[in-house]
XYZ file of C-alpha atoms in Angstrom:
257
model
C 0.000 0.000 0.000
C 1.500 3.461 -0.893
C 1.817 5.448 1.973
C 4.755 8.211 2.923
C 7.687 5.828 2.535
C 6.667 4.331 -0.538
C 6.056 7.528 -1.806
C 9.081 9.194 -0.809
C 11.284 6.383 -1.879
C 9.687 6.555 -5.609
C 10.497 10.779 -5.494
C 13.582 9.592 -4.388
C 14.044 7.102 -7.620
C 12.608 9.377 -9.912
C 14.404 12.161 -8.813
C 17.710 10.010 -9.190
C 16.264 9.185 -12.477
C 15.462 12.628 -14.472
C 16.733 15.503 -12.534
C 18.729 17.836 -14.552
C 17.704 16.348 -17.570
C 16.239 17.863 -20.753
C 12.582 16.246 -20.940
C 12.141 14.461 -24.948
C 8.590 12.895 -24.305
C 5.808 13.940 -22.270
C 2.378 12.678 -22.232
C -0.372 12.339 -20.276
C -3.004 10.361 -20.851
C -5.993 12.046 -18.658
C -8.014 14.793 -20.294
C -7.651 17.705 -17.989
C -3.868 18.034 -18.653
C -3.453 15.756 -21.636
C -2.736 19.150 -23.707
C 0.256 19.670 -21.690
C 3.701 19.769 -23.625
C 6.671 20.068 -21.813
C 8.880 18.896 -24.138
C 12.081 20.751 -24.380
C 12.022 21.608 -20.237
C 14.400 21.038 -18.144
C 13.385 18.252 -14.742
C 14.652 20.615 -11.536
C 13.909 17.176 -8.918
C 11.294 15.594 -7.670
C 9.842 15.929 -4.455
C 7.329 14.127 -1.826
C 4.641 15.579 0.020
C 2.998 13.438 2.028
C 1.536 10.989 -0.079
C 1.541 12.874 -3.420
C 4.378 13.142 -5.737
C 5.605 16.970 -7.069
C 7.654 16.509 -10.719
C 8.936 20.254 -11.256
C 9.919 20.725 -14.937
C 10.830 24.348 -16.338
C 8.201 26.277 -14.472
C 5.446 23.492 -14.154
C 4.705 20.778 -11.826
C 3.648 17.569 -12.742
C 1.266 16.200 -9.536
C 0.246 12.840 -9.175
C -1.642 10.297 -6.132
C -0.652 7.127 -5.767
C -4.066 6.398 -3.784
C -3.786 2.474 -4.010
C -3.149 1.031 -7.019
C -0.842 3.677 -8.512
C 3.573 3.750 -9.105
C 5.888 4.956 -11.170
C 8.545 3.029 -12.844
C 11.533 3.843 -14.690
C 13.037 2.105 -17.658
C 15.728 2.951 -20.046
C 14.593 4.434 -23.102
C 13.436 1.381 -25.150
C 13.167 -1.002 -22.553
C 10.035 -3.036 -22.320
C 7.211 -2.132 -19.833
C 6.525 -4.171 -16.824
C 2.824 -3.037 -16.924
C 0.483 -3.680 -19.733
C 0.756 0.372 -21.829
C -3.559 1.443 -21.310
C -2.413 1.315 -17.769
C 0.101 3.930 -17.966
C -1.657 7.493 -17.017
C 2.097 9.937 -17.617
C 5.165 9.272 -19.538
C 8.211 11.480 -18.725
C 11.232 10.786 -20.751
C 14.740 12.024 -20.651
C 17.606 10.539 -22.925
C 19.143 8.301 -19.964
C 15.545 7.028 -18.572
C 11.695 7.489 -18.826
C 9.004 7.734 -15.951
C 6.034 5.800 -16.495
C 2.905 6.296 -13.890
C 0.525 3.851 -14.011
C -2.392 3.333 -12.523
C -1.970 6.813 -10.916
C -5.442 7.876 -9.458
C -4.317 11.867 -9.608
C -2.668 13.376 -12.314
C -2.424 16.822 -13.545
C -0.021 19.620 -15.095
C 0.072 23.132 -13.113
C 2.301 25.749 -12.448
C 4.847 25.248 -10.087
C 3.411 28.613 -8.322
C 0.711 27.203 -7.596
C 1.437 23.658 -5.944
C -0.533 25.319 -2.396
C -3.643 24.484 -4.266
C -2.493 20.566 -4.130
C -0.606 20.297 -1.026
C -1.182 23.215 0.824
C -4.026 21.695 2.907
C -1.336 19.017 4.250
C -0.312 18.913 7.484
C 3.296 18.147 8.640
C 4.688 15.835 6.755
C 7.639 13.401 9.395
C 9.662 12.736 6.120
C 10.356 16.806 5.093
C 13.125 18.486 6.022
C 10.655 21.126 8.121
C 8.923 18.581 10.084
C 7.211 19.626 12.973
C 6.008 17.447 15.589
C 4.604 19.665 17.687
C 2.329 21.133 14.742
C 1.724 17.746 14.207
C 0.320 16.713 17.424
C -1.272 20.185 17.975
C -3.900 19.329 14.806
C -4.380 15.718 15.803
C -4.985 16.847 19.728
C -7.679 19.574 18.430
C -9.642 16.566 16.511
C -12.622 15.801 18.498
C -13.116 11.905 16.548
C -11.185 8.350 17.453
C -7.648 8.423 17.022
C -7.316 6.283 14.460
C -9.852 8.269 12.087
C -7.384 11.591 13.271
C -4.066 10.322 12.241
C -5.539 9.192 8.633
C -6.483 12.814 7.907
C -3.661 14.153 6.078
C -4.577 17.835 7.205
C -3.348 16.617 10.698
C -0.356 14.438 9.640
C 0.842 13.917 6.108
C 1.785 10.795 5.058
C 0.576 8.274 7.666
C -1.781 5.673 6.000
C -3.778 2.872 7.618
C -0.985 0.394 7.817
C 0.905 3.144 9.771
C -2.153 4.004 11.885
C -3.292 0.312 13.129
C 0.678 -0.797 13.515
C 1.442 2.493 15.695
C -1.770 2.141 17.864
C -0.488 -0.696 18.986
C 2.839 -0.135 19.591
C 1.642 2.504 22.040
C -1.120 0.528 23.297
C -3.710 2.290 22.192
C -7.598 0.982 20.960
C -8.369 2.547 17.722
C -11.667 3.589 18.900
C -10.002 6.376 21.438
C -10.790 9.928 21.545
C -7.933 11.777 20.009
C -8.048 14.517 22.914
C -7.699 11.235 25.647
C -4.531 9.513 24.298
C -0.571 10.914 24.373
C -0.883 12.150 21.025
C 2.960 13.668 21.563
C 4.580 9.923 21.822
C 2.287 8.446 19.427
C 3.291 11.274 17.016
C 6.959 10.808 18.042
C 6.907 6.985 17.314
C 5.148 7.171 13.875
C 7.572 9.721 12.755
C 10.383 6.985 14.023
C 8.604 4.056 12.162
C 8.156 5.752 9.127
C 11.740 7.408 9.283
C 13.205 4.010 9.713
C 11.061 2.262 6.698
C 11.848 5.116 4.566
C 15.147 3.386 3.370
C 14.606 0.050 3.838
C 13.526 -1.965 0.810
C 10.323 -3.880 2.863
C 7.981 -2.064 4.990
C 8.215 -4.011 8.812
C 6.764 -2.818 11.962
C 8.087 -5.658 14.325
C 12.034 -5.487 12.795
C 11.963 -8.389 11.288
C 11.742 -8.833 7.541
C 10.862 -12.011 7.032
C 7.286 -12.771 4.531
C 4.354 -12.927 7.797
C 6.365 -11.310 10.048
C 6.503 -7.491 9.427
C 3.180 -6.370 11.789
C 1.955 -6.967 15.198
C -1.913 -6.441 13.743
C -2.563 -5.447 10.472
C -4.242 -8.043 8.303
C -3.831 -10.273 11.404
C -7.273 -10.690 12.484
C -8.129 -14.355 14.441
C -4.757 -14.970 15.324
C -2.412 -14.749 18.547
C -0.879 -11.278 19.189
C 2.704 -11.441 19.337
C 3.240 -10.101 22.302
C 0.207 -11.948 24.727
C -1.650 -14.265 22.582
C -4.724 -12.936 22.746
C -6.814 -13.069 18.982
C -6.484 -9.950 17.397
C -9.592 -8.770 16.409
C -10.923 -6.785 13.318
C -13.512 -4.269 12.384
C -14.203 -1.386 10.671
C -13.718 2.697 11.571
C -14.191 6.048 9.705
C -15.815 9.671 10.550
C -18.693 8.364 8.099
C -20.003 4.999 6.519
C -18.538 5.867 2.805
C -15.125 6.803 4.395
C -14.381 3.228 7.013
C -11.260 1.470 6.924
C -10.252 -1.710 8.334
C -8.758 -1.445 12.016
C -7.259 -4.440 14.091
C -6.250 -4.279 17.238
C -5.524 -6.528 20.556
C -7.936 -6.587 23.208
C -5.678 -7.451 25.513
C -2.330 -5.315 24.101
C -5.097 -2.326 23.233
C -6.959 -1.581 26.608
């Protein structure tokens, strides 16, 4: 699932990939920016915010979402796809690589000016260079609804996704269902910005240190079997601020008072 590691890792790649580079093909494939020529432009980097992905060529930015199904690749020029080509959504190529987004749920062309009116409603993002913890917790203190719904709103914290959310609630021992204002929002927002600091570079996500295929979570997806830590079933349900808006939670009954 593409939350702020994956994302930053693939700004990371992509930067690596076409920064400084004169852009020779650029298309996208949606019809609100599928006009857009930047041929000709030079890439200046690519950056992350939160879970979206900021391409800045010439004096344009190229914004795209992951949301869940979405990633970029890069190839060298001529090199065979590794997704079938109706999925691809924006093609970026340079003479030493191309980026190809497919799948990409978000995509459009604006000027770089004006990237506030994508991003600027994002809260404090733990993998920028101006993180801000105590911004951070400030906004998810102030939300009145259950933690978990609080730290999946990226106007409080950018870049934690429900993986992130169920895996730090219970590292802090925390039920999902908790008012916001009643938990230690501080360490909670202290230890997600470790987790996600420390999966930023790794190549697999884990929660528990240990990489191995099964092994990487204490509760997410675990639902029915032993916690790790006590042995009590983890249990499953759903949570959101409305019915068109729930996601999965987990949790341990015994772990999670």
């Amino acid at each position: 699932m593409p939350e702020g590691d994956t994302v930053f890792r693939a700004a990371r790649r992509l930067d690596e990939a076409l920064a400084g580079h004169e852009v020779t093909r650029f298309e996208i494939r949606v019809p609100r920016s599928a006009v857009a020529d930047l041929r000709g432009q030079t890439v200046h980097g690519v950056v992350p915010r939160g879970k979206h992905l900021l391409m800045r060529i010439g004096d344009q930015t190229l914004h795209s979402h992951l949301k869940m199904e979405g990633r970029w690749h890069v190839y060298r020029p001529g090199q065979r796809w590794r997704a079938p080509a109706h999925q691809a959504r924006a093609i970026v190529g340079t003479k030493p690589a191309d980026a190809v987004g497919f799948e990409l749920a978000m995509v459009e062309v604006l000027p770089t000016a004006d990237e506030a009116r994508v991003v600027g409603h994002l809260g404090p993002d733990p993998l920028a260079a101006d993180w801000d913890p105590s911004d951070a917790a400030a906004r998810v203190t102030a939300d009145h609804r259950a933690i978990h719904v609080a730290l999946l709103d990226q106007r409080n914290v950018a870049g934690f996704g429900n993986e992130y959310a169920n895996e730090l609630l219970f590292v802090r021992g925390i039920r999902p269902t908790a008012l916001a204002a009643e938990v230690d929002v501080a360490g909670l927002i202290e230890t997600g910005a470790r987790m996600i600091q420390a999966n930023r570079d790794r190549q697999g996500r884990t929660f528990t240190g240990d990489n191995r295929p099964g092994q990487q979570t204490w509760v997410y997806r675990r639902e029915g079997k032993p916690c790790r830590r006590c042995g009590a079933l983890i249990r499953g349900s759903e949570l959101g601020s409305r019915a068109t808006s729930e996601r999965i939670i987990f949790w341990c009954p015994v772990c999670q008072p």
